[in-house]
Coordinates of C-alpha atoms in Angstrom, one line a residue:
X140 CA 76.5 -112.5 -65.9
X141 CA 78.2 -110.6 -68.0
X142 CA 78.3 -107.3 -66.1
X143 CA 79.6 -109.3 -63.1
X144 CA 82.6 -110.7 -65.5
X145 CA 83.4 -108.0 -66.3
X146 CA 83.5 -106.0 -62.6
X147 CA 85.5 -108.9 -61.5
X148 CA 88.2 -108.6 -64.3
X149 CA 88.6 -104.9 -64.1
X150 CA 89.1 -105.6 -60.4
X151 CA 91.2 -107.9 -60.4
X152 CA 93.2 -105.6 -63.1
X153 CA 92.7 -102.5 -60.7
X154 CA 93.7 -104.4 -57.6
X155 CA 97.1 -105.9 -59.1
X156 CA 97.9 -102.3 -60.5
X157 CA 97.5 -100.5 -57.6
X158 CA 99.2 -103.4 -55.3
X159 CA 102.2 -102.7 -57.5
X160 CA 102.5 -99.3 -57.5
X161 CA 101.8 -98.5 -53.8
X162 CA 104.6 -101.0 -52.9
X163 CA 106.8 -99.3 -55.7
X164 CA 106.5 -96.2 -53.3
X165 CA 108.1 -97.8 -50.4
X166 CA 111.7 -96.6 -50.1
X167 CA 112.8 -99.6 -48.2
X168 CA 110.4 -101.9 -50.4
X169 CA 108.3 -104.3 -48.5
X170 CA 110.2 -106.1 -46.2
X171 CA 107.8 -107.2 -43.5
X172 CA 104.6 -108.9 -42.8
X173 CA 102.9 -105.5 -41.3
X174 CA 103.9 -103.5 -44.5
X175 CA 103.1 -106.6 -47.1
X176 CA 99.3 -106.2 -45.4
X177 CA 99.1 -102.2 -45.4
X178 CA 99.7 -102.2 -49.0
X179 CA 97.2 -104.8 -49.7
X180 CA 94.5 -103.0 -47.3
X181 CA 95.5 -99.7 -49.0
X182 CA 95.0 -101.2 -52.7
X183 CA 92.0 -103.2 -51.6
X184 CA 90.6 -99.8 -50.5
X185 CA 90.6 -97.7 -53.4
X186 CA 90.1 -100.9 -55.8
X187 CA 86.9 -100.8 -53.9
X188 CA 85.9 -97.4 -54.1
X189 CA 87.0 -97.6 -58.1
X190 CA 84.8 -100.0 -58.4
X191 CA 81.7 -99.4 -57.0
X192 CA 82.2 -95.7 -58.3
X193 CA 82.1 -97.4 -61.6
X194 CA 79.3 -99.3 -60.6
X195 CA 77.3 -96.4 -59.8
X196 CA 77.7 -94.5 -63.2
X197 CA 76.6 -97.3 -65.0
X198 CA 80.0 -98.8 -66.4
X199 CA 78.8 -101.7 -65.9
X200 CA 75.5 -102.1 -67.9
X201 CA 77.0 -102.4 -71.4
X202 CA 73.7 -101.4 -73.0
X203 CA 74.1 -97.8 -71.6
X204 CA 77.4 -97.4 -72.1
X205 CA 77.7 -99.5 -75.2
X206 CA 80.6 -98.2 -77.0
X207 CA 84.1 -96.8 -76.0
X208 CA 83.1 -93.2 -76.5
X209 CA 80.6 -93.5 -73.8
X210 CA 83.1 -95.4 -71.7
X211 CA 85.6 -92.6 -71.8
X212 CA 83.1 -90.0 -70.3
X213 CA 81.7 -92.2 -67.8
X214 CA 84.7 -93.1 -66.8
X215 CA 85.8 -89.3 -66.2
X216 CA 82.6 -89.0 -63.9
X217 CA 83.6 -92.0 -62.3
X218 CA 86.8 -90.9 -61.3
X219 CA 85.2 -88.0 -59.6
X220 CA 83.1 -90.4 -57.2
X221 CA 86.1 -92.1 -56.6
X222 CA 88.1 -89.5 -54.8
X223 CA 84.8 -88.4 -52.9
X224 CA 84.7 -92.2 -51.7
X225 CA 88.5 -93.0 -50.7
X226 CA 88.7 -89.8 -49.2
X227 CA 85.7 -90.9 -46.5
X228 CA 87.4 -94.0 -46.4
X229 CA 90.7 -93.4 -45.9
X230 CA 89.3 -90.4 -43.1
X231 CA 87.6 -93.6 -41.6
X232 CA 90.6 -95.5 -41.5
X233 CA 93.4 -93.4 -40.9
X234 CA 96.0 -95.8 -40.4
X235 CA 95.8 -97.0 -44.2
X236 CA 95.6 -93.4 -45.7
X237 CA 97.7 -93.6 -48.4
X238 CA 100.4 -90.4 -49.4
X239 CA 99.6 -88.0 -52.4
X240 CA 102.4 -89.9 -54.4
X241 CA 101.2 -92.9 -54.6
X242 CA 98.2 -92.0 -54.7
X243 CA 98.0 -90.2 -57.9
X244 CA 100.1 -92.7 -59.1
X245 CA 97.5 -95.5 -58.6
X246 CA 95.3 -93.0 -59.9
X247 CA 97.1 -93.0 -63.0
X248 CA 97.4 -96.8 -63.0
X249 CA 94.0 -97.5 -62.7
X250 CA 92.9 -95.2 -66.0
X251 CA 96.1 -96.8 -68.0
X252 CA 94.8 -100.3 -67.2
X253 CA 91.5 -99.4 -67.5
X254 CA 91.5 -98.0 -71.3
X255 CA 93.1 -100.8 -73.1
X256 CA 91.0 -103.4 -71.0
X257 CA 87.9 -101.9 -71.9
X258 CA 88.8 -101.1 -75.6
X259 CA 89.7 -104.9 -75.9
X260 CA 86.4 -106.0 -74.5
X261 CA 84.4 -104.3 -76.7
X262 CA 86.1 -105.2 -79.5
X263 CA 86.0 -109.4 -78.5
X264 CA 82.1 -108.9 -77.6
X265 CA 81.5 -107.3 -80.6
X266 CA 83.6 -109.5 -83.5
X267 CA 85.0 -112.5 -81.9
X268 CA 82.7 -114.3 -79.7
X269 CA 79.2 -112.9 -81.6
X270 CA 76.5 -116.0 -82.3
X271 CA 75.6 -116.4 -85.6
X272 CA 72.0 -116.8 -85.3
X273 CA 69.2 -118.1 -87.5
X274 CA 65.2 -117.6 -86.4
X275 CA 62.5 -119.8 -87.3
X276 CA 59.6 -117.9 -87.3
X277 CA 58.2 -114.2 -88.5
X278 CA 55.6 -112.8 -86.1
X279 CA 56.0 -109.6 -84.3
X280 CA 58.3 -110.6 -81.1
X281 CA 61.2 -111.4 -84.1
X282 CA 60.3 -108.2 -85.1
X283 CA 61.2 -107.0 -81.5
X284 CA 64.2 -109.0 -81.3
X285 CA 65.6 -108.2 -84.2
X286 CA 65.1 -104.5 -82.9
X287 CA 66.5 -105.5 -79.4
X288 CA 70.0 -107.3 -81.1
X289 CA 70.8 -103.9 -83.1
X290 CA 69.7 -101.7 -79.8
X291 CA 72.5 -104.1 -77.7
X292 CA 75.2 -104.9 -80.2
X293 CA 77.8 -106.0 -76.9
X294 CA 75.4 -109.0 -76.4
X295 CA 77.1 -110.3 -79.6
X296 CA 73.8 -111.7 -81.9
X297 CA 74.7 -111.5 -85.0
X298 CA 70.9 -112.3 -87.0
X299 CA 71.9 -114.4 -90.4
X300 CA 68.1 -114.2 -91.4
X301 CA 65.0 -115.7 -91.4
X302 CA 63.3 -118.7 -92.1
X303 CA 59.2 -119.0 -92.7
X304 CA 56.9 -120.4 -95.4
X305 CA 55.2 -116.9 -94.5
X306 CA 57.6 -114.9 -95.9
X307 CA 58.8 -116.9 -99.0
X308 CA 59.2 -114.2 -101.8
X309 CA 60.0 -111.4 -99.5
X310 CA 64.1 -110.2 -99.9
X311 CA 63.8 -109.5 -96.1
X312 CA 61.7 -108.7 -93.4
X313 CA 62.1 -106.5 -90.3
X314 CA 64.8 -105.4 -92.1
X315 CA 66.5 -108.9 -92.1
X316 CA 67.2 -111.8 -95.1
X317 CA 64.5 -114.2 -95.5
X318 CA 66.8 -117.6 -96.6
X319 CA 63.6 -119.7 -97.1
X320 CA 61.0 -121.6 -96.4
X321 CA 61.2 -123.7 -93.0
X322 CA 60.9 -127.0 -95.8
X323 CA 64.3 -126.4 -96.8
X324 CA 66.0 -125.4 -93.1
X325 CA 68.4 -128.5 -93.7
X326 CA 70.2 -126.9 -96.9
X327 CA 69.9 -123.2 -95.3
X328 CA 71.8 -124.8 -92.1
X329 CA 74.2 -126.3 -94.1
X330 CA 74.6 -123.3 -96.3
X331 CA 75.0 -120.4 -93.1
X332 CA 76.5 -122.7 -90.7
X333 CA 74.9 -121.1 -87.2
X334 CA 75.3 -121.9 -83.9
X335 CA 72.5 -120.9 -82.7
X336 CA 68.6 -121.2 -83.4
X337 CA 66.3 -119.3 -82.2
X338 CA 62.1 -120.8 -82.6
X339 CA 59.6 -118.3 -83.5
X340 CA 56.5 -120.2 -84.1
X341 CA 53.4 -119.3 -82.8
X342 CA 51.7 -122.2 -84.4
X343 CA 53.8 -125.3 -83.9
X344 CA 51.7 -128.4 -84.8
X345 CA 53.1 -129.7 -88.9
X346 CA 55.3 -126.3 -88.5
X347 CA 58.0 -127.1 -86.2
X348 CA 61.1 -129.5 -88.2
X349 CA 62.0 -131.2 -85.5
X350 CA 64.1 -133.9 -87.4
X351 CA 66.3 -130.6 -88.5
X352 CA 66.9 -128.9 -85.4
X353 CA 67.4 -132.2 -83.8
X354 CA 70.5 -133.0 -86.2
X355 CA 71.0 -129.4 -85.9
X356 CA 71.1 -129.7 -81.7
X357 CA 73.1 -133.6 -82.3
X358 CA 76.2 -131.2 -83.9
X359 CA 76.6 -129.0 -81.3
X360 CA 74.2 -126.1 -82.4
X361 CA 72.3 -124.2 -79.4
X362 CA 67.9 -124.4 -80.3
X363 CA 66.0 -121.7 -77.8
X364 CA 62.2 -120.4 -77.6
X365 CA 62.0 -116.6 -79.2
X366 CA 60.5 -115.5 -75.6
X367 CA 63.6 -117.2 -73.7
X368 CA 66.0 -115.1 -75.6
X369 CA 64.0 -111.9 -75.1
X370 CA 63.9 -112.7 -71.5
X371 CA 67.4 -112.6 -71.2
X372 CA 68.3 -110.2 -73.7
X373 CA 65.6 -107.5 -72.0
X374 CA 65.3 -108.6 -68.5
X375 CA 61.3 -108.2 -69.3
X376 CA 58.8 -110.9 -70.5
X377 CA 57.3 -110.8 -74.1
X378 CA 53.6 -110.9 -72.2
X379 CA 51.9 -111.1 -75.8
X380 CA 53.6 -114.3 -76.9
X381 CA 53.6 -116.2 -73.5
X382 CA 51.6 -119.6 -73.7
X383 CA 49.6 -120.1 -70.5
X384 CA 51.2 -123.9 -70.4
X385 CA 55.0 -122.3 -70.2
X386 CA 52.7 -120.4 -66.9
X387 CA 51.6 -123.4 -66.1
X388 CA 54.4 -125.6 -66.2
X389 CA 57.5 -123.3 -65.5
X390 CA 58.6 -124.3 -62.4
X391 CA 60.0 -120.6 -62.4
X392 CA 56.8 -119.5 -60.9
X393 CA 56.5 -121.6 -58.2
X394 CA 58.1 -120.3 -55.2
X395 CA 58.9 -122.8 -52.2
X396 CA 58.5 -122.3 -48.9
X397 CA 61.9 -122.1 -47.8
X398 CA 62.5 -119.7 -50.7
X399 CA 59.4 -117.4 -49.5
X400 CA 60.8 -117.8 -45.6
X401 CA 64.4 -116.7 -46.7
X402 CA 63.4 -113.7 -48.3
X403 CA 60.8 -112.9 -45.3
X404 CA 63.6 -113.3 -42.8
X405 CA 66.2 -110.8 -45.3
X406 CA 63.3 -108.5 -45.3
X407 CA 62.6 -108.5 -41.8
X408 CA 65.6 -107.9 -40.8
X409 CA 66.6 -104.8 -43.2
X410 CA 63.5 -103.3 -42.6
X411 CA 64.2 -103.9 -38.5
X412 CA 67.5 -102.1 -39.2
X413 CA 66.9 -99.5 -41.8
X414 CA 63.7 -98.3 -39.4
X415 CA 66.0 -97.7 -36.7
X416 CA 68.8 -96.0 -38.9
X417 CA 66.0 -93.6 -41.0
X418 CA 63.8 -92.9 -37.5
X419 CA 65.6 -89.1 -37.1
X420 CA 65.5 -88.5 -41.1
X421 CA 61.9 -89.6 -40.8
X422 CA 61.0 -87.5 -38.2
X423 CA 62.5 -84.1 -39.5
X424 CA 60.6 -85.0 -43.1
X425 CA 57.5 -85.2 -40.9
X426 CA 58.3 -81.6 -39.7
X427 CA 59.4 -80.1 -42.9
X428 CA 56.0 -81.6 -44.8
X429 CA 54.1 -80.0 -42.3
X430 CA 55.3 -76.8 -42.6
X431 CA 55.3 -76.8 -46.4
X432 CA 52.0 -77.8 -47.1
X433 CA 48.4 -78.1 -45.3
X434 CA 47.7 -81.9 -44.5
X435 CA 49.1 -84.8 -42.5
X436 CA 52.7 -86.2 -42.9
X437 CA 51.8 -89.7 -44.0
X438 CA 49.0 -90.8 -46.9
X439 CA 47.9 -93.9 -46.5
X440 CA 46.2 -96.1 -49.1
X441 CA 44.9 -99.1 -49.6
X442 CA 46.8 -101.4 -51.6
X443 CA 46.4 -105.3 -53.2
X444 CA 49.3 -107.9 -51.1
X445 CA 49.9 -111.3 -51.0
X446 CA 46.7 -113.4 -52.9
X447 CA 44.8 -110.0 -53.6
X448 CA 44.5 -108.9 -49.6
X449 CA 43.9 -105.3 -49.5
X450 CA 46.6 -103.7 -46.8
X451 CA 47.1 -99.9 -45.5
X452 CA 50.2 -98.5 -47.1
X453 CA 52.0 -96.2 -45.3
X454 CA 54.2 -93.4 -47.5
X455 CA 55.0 -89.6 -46.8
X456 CA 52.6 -87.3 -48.6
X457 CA 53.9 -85.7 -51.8
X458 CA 51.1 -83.9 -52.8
X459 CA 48.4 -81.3 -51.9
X460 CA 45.0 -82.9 -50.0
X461 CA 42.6 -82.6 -53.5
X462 CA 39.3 -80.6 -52.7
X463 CA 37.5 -83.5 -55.0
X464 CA 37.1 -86.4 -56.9
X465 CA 40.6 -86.5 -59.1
X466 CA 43.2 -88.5 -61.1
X467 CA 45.7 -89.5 -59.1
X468 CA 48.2 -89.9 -62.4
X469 CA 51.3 -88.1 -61.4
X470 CA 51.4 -87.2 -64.9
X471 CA 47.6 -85.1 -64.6
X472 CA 48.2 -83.8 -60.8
X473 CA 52.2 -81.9 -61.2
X474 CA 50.5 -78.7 -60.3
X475 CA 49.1 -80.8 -57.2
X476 CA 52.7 -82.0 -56.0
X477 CA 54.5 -80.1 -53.2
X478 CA 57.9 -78.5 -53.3
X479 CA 59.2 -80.8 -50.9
X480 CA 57.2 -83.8 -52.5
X481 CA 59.0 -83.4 -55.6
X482 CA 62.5 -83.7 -54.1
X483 CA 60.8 -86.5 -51.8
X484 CA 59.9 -88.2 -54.8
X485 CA 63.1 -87.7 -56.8
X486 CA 64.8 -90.0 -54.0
X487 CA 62.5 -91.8 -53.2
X488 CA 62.5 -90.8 -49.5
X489 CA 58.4 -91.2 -49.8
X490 CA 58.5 -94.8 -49.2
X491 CA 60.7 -94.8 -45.9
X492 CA 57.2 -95.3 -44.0
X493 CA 56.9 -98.6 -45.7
X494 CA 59.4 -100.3 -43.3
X495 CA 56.6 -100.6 -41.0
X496 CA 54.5 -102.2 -43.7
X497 CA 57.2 -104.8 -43.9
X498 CA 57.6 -105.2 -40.3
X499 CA 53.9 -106.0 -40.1
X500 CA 54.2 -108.7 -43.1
X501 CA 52.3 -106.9 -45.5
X502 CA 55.4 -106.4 -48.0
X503 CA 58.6 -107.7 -48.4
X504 CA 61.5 -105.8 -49.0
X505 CA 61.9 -106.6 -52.8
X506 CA 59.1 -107.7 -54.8
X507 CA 56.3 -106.0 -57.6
X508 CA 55.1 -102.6 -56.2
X509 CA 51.7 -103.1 -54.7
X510 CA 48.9 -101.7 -56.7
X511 CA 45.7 -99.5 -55.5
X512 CA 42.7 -101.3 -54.2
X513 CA 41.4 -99.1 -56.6
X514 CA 42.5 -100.5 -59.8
X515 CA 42.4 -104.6 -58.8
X516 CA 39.1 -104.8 -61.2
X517 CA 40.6 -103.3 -64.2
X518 CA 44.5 -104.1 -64.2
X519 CA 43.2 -107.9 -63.6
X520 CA 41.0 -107.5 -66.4
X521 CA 43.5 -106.0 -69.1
X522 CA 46.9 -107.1 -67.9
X523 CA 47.9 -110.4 -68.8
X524 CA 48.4 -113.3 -66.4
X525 CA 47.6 -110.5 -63.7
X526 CA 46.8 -112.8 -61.1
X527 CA 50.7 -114.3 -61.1
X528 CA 51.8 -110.8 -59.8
X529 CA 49.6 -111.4 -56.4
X530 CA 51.3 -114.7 -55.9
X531 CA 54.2 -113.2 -53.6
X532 CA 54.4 -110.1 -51.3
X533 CA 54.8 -106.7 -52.9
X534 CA 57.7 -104.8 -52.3
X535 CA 59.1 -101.3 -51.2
X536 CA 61.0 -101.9 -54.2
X537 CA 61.6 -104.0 -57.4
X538 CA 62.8 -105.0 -60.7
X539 CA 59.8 -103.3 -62.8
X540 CA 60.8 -100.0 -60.5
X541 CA 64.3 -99.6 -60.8
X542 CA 64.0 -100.9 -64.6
X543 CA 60.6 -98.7 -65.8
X544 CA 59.9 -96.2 -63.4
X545 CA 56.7 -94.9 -62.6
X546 CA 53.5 -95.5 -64.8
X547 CA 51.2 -92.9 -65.7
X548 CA 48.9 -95.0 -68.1
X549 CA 47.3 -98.9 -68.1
X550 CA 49.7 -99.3 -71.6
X551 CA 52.6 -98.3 -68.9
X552 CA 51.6 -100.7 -66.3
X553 CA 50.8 -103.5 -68.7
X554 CA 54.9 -102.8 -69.9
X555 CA 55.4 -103.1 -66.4
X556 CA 54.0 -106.0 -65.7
X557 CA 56.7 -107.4 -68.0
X558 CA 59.7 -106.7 -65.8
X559 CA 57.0 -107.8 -62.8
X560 CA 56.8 -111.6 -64.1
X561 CA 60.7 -111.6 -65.2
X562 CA 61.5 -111.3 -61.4
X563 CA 59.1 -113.5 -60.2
X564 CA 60.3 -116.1 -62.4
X565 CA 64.1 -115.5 -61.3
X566 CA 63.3 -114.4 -57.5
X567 CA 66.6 -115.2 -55.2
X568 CA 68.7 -114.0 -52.6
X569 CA 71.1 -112.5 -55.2
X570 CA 68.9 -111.3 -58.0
X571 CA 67.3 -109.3 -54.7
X572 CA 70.6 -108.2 -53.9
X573 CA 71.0 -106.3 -57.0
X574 CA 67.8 -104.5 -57.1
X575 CA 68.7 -103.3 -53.9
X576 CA 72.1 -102.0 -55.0
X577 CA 70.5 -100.8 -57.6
X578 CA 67.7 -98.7 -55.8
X579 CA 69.9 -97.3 -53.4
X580 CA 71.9 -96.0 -56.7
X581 CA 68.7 -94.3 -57.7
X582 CA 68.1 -92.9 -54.3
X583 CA 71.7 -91.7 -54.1
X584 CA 71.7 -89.8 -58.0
X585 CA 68.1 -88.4 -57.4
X586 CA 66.3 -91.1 -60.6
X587 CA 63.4 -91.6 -58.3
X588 CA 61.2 -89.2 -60.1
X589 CA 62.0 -90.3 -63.6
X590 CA 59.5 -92.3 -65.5
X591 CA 59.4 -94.1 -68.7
X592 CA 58.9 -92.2 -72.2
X593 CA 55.2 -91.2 -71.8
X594 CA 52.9 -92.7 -73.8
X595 CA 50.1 -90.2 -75.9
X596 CA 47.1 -91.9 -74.8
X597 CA 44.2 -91.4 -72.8
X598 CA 44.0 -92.8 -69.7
X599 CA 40.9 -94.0 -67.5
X600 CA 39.7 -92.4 -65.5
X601 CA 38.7 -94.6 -63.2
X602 CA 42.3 -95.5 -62.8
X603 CA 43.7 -94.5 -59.8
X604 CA 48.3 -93.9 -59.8
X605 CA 50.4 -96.8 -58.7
X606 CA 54.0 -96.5 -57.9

């Protein structure tokens, strides 16, 4: 929510700004109806392009550009993007195009609004609306949050310390106070004052003080499960301290039919269009493989869908036909990917072919990336609540792809299988909506090819690669 805040502030800023200015340029001033709504179209325009420019180079995910530093260069590229966009809009619509004057003027406008906006929200995220938090509990996914609260100091946690009979004796752990044992949390409320309480037990039962947090809850103080604030400070599930009943119960999980009809329908209908608009790209890909490499245009695999029902996946082939039995890791076959595969690969231009696989309902447009037929044996026996993943369609693309990349080990897939169950659990239209802005801003800067930090360990071999 935040990021969206904070788009829709600096827009607003931007659009007011430039509004101004553009009429400022009008000799005669605004006097009539016709001008009043050319210098709104003309602000709206490049408001616009500022904005999704923005969007693109990441200003709006405050953990990657998490301080003002970072800000200032990102904001350099962004203006870059922005005069490449206005100028293909304005040659679009040539009746709005707006004169060099104002136009560096608006320019100018939109950095001097920018900077002093942005300064002031980091400095209120960081010091005047942080929560002062207090966690019950001392097993390893505190240690991970703790980690996760330094890594993202704009979500404002501010950890006071722990509390756990475990711990009693230790000056800190993790790197963090220990107040006390959970016996005394009433005076180590009283004495910290937090407003929020975060409940890290794995073993409730004569653990848990409920009378405490109760009163605690009674005067106003916020009381949330350690794995609910990962979740949402992540965007990824904490797999090793999930309780089958949350599974069970979460009503997260459960998708209704009209929710699964919806996004069939949004699929159906993207993948109708995007066939139609990509048809002559596809076909000169086609061409250009063929003439780069030995072997057919398309490789086709059989992949796990909907309730574990194997389907044939359509992609473009990236890599050489093998002689043999081999690894189909993209991290053990580099030598074995083509010169056109690797740029195919980089964005993402491989799964185009899948269109048809949603068009035939064997994927959906968003949704976890289906895995090898292969591998169904083995990733259900190691990876946690596996059989939740084959619950809905797979997708041509997803939250665990945009967020993780590709995997090129089981410990990679298991990770995720995280950001798998995190979307399933918040599946919507709009949640869909942003992975697909988001994909389409890996396809357009080329982030395709780019997995996760590797990971040195072996890796079956009887795994086969799943992208």
């Amino acid at each position: 929510m935040k990021p969206l805040l904070l788009a829709l502030v600096e827009g607003v800023a931007v659009f007011g700004g430039v509004t101004t200015m553009t009429a400022l340029w009008r000799p005669g001033g605004v006097d009539n109806l016709h001008l009043a709504v050319q210098v709104l179209l003309q602000a709206l325009v490049l408001s616009v392009c500022c904005i999704v420019a923005f969007y693109y180079n990441d200003l709006y995910d405050l953990y990657i550009v998490r301080d003002f530093e970072m800000f200032l260069f990102r904001l350099a590229e962004s203006l870059g993007v922005m005069f490449i966009l206005t100028a293909f809009s304005y040659m679009a619509l040539p009746d709005l195009n707006m004169a060099n004057g104002p136009f560096v003027s608006s320019v100018l406008i939109i950095v001097g609004v920018l900077i002093p906006l942005r300064g002031a929200t980091y400095t209120v995220m960081r010091h005047r609306f942080r929560s002062r938090v207090i966690i019950v509990g001392s097993n390893d996914l505190v240690a991970d949050l703790v980690l996760e609260a330094r890594n993202r100091p704009n979500d404002g946690l501010t950890i006071l310390g722990i509390v756990d009979d475990r711990v009693v004796g230790e000056a800190s752990v993790f790197g963090v106070p220990v107040l006390g044992p959970i016996n005394d949390i009433s005076k180590i409320l009283s004495e910290h004052r937090p407003n929020r309480i975060v409940v890290a037990l794995s073993e409730r039962r004569g653990r848990l003080p409920v009378r405490a947090l109760l009163e605690a809850k009674a005067r106003g103080v916020r009381i949330e499960e350690a794995t609910q604030v990962y979740e949402n400070l992540t965007g990824r599930m904490a797999l090793e301290s999930l309780m089958p009943s949350a599974l069970i119960f979460d009503s997260g999980y459960w998708k209704s039919p009209p929710d699964l009809a919806i996004a069939r329908a949004i699929s159906m209908v993207v993948a109708a269009v995007g066939l139609v608009v990509t048809a002559p790209l596809m076909a000169a890909v086609a061409v250009i493989i063929k003439l780069d490499s030995d072997g057919p245009a398309l490789f086709i695999q059989d992949r796990i869908g909907r309730l574990g029902r194997p389907f044939r996946l359509i992609k473009f082939r990236t890599m050489r036909v093998a002689s043999g039995p081999h690894s189909e890791w993209v991290r053990q076959n580099q030598d074995r990917i083509t010169r056109v595969g690797h740029w195919l690969r980089r964005f993402r231009l491989d799964e185009l072919p899948q269109f048809i696989n949603i068009l035939r309902g064997d994927m959906n447009l968003v949704g976890p990336r289906p895995h090898p037929v292969a591998n169904f044996a083995l990733f259900r026996e190691h990876i946690p609540y596996y059989s939740i993943r084959c619950s809905i369609r797979p997708g041509a693309t997803g939250w665990a792809q945009i967020r993780y990349g590709y995997a090129n080990s089981l410990d990679e897939e298991i990770e995720k299988m995280r950001y798998d169950l995190f979307y399933i659990k918040r599946m919507s239209p709009l949640f869909d909506l942003r992975i697909v802005f988001d994909s389409v801003k890996t396809v357009m800067f080329g982030r395709g090819a780019q997995s996760a930090d590797l990971y040195d360990k072996q890796i079956p071999k009887q795994v086969v690669k799943a992208s």
